[in-house]
Each structure stands twice: as structure tokens, then as C-alpha cells.
Tab-separated table of N, CA and C in Angstrom:
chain	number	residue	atom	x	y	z
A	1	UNK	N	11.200	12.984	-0.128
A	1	UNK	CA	11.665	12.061	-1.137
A	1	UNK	C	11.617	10.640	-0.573
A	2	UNK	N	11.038	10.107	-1.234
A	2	UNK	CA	11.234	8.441	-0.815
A	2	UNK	C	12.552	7.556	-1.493
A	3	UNK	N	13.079	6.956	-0.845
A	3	UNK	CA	14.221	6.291	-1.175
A	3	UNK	C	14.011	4.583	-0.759
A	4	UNK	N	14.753	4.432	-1.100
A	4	UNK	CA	15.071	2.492	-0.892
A	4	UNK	C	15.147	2.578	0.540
A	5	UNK	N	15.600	3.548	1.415
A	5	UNK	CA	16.318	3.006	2.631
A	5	UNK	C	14.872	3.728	3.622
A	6	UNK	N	14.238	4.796	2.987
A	6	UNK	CA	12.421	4.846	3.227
A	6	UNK	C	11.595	3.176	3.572
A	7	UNK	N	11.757	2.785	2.536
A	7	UNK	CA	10.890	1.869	2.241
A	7	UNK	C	10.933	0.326	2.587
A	8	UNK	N	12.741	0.454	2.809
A	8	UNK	CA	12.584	-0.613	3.845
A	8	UNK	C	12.048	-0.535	5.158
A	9	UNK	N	12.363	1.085	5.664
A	9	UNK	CA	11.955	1.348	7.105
A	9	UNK	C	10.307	0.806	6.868
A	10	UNK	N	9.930	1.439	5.678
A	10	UNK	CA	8.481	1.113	5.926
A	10	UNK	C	8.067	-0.461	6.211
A	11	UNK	N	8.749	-1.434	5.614
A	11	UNK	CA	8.467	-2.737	5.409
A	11	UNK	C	8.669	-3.488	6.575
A	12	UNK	N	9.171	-2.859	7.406
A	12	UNK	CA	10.020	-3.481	8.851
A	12	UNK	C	9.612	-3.115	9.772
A	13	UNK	N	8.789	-1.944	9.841
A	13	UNK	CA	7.603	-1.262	10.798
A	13	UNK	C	6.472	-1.582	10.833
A	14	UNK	N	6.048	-1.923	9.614
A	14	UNK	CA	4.384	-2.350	9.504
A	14	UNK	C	4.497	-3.755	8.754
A	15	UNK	N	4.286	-4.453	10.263
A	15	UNK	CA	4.368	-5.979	9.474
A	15	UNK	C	3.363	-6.799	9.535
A	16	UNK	N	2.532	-6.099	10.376
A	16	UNK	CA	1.370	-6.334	11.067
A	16	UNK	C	-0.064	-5.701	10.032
A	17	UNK	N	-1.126	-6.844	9.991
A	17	UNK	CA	-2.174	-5.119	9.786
A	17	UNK	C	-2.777	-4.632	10.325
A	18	UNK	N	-3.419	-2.829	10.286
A	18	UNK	CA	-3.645	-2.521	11.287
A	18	UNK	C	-5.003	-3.107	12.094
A	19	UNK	N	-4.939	-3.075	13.538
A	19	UNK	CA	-6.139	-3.554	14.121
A	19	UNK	C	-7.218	-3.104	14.457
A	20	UNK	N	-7.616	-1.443	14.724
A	20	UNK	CA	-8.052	-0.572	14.662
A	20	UNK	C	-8.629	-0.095	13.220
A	21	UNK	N	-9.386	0.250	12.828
A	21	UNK	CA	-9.692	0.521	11.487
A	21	UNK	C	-9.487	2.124	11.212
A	22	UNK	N	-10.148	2.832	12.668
A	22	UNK	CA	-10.205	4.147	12.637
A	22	UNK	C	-8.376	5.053	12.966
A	23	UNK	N	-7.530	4.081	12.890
A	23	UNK	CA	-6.083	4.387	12.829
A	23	UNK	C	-5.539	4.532	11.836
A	24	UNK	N	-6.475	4.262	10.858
A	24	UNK	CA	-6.197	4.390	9.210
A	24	UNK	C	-6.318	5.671	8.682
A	25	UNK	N	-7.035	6.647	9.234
A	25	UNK	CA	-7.626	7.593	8.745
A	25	UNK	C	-8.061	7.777	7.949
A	26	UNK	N	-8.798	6.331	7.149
A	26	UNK	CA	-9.255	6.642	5.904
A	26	UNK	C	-9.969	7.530	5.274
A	27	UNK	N	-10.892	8.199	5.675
A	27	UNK	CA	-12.102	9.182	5.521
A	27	UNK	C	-10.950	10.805	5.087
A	28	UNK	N	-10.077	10.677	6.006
A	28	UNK	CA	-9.113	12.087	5.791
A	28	UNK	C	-8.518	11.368	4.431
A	29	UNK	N	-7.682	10.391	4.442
A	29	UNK	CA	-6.877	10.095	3.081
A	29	UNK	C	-8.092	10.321	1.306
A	30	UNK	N	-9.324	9.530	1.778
A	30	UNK	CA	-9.927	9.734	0.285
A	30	UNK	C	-10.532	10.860	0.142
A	31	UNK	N	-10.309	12.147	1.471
A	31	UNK	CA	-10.821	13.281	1.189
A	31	UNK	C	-9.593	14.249	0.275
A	32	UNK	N	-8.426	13.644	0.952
A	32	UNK	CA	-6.785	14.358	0.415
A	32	UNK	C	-7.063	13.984	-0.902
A	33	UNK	N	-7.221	13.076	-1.781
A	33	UNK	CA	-6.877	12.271	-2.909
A	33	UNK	C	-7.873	12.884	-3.887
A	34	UNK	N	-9.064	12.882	-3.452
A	34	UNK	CA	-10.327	13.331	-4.299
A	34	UNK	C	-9.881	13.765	-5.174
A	35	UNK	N	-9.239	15.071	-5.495
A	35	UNK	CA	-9.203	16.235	-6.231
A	35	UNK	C	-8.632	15.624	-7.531
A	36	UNK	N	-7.813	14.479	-7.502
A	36	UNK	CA	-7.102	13.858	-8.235
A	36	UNK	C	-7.220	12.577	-8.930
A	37	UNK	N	-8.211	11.894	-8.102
A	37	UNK	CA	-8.602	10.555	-7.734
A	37	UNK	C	-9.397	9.536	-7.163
A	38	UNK	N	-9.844	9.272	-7.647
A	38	UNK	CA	-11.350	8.699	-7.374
A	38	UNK	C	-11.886	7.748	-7.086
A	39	UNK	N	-11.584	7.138	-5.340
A	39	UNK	CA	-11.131	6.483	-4.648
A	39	UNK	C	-12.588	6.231	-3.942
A	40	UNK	N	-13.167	5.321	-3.469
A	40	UNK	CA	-14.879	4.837	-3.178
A	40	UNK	C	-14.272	3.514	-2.376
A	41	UNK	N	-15.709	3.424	-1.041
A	41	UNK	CA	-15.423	2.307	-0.001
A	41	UNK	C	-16.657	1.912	-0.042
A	42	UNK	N	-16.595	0.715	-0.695
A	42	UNK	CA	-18.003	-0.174	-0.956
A	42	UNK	C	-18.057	-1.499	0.366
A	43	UNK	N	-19.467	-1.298	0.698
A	43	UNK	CA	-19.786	-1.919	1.736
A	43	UNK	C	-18.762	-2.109	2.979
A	44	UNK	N	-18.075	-0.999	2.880
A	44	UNK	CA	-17.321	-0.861	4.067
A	44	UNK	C	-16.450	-1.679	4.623
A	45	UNK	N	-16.210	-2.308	3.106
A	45	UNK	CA	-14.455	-3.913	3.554
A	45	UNK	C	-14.110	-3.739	2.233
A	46	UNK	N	-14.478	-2.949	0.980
A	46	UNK	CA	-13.401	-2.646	-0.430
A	46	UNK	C	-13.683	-1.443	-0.584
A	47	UNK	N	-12.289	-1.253	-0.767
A	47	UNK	CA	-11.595	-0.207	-1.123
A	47	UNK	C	-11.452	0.035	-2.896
A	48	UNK	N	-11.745	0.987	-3.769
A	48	UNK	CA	-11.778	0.720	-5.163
A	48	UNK	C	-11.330	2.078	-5.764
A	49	UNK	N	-10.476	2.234	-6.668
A	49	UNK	CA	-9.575	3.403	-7.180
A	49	UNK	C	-10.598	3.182	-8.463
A	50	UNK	N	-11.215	3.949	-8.510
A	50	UNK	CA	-12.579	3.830	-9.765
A	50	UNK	C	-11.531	4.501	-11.057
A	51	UNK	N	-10.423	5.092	-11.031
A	51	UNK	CA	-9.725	6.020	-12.067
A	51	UNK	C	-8.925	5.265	-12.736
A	52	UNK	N	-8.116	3.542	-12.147
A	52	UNK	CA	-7.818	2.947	-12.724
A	52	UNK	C	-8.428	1.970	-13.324
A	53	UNK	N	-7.755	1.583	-14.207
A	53	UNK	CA	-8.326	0.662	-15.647
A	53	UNK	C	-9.417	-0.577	-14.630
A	54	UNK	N	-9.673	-1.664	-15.178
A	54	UNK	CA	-10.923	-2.634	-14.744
A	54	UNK	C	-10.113	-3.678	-14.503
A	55	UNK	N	-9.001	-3.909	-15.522
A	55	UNK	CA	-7.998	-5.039	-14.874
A	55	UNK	C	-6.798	-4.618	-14.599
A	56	UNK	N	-6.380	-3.470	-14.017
A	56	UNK	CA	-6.050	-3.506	-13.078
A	56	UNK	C	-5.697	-4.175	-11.819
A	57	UNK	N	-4.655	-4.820	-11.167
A	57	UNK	CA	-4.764	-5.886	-10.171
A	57	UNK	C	-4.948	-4.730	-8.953
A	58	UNK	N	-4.364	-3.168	-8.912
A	58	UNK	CA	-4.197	-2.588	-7.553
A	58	UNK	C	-5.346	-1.695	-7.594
A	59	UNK	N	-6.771	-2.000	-8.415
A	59	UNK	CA	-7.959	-1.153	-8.030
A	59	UNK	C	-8.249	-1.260	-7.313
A	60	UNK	N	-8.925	-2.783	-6.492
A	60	UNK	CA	-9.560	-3.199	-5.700
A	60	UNK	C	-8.605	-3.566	-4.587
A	61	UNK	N	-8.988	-2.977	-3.554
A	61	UNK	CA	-8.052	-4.169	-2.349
A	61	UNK	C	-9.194	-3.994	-1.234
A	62	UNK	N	-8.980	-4.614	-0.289
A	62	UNK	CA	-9.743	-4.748	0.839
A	62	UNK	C	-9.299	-4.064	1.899
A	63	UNK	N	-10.130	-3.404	2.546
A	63	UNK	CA	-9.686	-2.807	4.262
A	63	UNK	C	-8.675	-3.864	4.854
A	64	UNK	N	-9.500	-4.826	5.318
A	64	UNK	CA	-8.747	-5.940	6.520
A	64	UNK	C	-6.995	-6.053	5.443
A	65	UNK	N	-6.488	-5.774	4.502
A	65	UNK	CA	-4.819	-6.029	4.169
A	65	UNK	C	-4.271	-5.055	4.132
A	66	UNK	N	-4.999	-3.493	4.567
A	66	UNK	CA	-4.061	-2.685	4.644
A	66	UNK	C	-3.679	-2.763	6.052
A	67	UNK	N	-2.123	-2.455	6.083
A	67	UNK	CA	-1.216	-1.822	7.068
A	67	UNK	C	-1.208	-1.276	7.774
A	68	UNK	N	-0.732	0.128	6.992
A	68	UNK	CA	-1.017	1.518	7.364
A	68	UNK	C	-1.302	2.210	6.127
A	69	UNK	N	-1.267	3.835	6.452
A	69	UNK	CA	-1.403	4.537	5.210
A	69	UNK	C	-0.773	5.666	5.509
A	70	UNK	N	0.415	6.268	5.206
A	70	UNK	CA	1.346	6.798	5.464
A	70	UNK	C	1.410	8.349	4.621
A	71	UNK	N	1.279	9.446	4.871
A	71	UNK	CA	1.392	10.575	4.340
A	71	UNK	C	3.036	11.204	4.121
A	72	UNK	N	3.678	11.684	2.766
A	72	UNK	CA	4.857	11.942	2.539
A	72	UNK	C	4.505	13.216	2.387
A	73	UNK	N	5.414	13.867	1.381
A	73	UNK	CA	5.229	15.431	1.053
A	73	UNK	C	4.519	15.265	-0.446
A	74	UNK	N	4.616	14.701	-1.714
A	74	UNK	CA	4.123	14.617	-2.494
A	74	UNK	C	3.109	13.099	-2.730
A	75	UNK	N	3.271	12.604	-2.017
A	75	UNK	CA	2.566	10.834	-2.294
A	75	UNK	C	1.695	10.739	-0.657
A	76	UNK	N	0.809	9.683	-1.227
A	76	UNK	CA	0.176	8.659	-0.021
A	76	UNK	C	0.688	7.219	-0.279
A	77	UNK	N	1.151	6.704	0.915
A	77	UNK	CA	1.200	5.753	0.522
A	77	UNK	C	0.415	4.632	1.597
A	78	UNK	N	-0.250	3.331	0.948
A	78	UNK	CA	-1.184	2.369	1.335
A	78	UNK	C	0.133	1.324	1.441
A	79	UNK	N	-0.214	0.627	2.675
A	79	UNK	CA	1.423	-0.081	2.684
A	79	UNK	C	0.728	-1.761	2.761
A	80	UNK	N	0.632	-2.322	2.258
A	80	UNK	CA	0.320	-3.662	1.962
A	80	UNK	C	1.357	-4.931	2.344
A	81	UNK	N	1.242	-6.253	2.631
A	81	UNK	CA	2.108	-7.101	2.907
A	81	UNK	C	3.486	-7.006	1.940
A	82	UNK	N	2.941	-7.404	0.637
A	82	UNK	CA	3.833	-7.540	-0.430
A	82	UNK	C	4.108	-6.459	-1.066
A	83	UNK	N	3.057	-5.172	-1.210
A	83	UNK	CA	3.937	-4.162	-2.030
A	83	UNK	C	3.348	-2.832	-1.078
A	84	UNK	N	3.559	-1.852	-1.802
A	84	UNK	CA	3.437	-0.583	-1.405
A	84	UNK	C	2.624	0.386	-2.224
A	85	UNK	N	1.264	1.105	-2.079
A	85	UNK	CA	1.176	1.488	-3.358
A	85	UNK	C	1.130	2.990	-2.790
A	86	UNK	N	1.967	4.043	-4.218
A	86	UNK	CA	1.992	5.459	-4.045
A	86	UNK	C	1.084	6.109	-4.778
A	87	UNK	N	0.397	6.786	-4.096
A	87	UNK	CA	-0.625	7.692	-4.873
A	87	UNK	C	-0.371	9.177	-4.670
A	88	UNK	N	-0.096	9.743	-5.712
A	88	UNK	CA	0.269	11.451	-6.180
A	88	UNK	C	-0.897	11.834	-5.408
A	89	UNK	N	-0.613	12.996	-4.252
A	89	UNK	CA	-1.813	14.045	-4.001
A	89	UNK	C	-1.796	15.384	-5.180
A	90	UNK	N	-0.907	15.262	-6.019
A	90	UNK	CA	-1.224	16.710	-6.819
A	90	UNK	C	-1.451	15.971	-8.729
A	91	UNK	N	-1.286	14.844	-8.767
A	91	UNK	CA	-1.204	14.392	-10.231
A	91	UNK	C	-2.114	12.527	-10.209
A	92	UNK	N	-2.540	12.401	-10.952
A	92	UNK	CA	-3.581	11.459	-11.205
A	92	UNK	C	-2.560	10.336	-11.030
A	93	UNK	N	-1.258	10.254	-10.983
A	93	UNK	CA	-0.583	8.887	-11.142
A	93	UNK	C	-0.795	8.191	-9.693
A	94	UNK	N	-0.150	6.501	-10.141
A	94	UNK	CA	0.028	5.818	-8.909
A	94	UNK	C	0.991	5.003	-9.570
A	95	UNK	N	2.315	4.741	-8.382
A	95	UNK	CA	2.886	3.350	-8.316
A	95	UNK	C	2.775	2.882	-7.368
A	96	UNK	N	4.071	1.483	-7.993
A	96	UNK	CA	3.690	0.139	-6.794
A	96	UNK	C	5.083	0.277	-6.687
A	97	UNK	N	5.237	0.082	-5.556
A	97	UNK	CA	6.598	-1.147	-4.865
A	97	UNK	C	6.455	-2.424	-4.579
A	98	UNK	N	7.191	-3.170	-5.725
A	98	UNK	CA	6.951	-4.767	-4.979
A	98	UNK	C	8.039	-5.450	-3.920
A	99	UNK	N	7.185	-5.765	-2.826
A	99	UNK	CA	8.424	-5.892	-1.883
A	99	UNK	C	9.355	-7.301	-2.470
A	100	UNK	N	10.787	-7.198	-2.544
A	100	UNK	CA	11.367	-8.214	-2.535
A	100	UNK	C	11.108	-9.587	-2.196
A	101	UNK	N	11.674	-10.584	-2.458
A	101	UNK	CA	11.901	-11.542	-1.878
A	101	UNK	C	13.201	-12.012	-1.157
A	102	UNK	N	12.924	-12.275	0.775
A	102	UNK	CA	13.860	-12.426	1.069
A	102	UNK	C	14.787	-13.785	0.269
A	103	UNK	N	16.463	-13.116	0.710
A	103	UNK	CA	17.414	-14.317	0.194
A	103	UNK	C	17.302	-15.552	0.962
A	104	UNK	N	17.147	-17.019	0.515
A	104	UNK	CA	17.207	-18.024	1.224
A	104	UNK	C	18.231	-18.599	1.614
A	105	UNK	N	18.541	-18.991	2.595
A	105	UNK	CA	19.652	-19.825	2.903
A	105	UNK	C	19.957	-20.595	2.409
A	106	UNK	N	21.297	-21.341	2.584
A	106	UNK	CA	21.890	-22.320	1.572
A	106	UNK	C	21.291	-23.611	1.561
A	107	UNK	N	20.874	-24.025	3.039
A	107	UNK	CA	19.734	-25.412	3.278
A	107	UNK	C	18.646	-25.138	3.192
A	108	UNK	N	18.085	-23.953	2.926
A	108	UNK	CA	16.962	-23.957	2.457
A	108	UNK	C	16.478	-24.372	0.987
A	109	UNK	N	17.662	-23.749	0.106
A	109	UNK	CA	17.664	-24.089	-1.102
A	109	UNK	C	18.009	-25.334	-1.209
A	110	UNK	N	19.018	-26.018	-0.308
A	110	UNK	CA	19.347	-27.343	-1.048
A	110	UNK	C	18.109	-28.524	-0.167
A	111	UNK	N	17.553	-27.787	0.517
A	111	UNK	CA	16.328	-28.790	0.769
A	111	UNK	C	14.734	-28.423	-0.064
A	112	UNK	N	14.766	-27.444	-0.437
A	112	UNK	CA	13.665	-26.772	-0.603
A	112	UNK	C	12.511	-26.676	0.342
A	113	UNK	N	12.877	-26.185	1.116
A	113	UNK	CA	12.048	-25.355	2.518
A	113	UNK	C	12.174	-24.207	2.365
């Protein structure tokens, strides 16, 4: 089960992206997904979920901004700066997590910095 207190761990662990490409395991993840989802790596720097719509903002993303890519019991998840996206290994769906925005300090706000 993923929870809030999941997903911060996730956000606070991978802050970085990864540097290694082959640490991704990508080739295993769009082999897991297939059955469901129909996931293609064009010219070998985009990444493209061909099953969602065309405008869509989370079809397309690029290798170089993923994270990591994290295996649960029912989801994958692609962990991105700003959000998180979950993809069902047994059902065609996907969500997003949008990561928060941290709270600003009080001189930050009253300076706007």
C-alpha cells in the first residue's frame, strides 16, 4: 500500500537523477507493464506511454528526469522531480502525485525570495 508517509520517503531519497541509466532497469520495467500498457523508448532519451491520450502532459517524458523507478506490490512507480507517476501492473490505469510545495518562511514571503 502506498501512503503519504511512502511517498514522502520517496521524495527525500531520490532527489537526485539517476546517473547510471542501466540502474533504472528500464528494459525489465516496460517488459512488466506490456501486458497492460504500452510504453516505447524512442531514440533512446523519450520515453512515451503510447495508451495515453496525445495531450496528455505525462505521455512523454525523457530518460535524463527520471529518478528512479521503484517496484510496489500492485504499481510501478517513475519518480520524477515534481511528481510521481503510478502505473497499475495488472489494470491499464495511471496516476500522478504532485509533489507539494514547500512552506515558505515568513521573510521569504515578506521579501519575496
Amino acid at each position: 500500500m502506498i501512503t503519504d508517509q511512502v511517498i514522502k520517503e520517496i521524495y527525500k531519497k531520490y532527489k537526485k537523477p539517476c546517473k547510471n541509466e542501466d540502474d533504472l532497469q528500464l528494459d525489465y520495467f516496460i517488459d512488466l507493464l506490456s501486458p497492460h500498457h504500452n510504453i516505447k523508448v524512442v531514440n533512446d532519451m523519450e520515453i512515451i506511454m503510447a495508451d495515453l491520450e496525445e495531450y496528455n502532459p505525462f505521455r512523454r517524458f525523457l530518460k535524463r528526469g527520471l529518478f528512479a523507478i521503484l517496484e510496489f506490490d500492485r504499481d510501478v512507480a517513475f519518480v520524477f522531480k515534481s511528481h510521481l507517476l503510478f502505473v497499475d501492473k495488472s489494470s491499464p490505469s495511471v496516476r500522478v502525485h504532485i509533489r507539494p510545495e514547500e512552506p515558505k518562511s515568513f521573510l521569504s514571503r515578506l521579501f519575496g525570495k
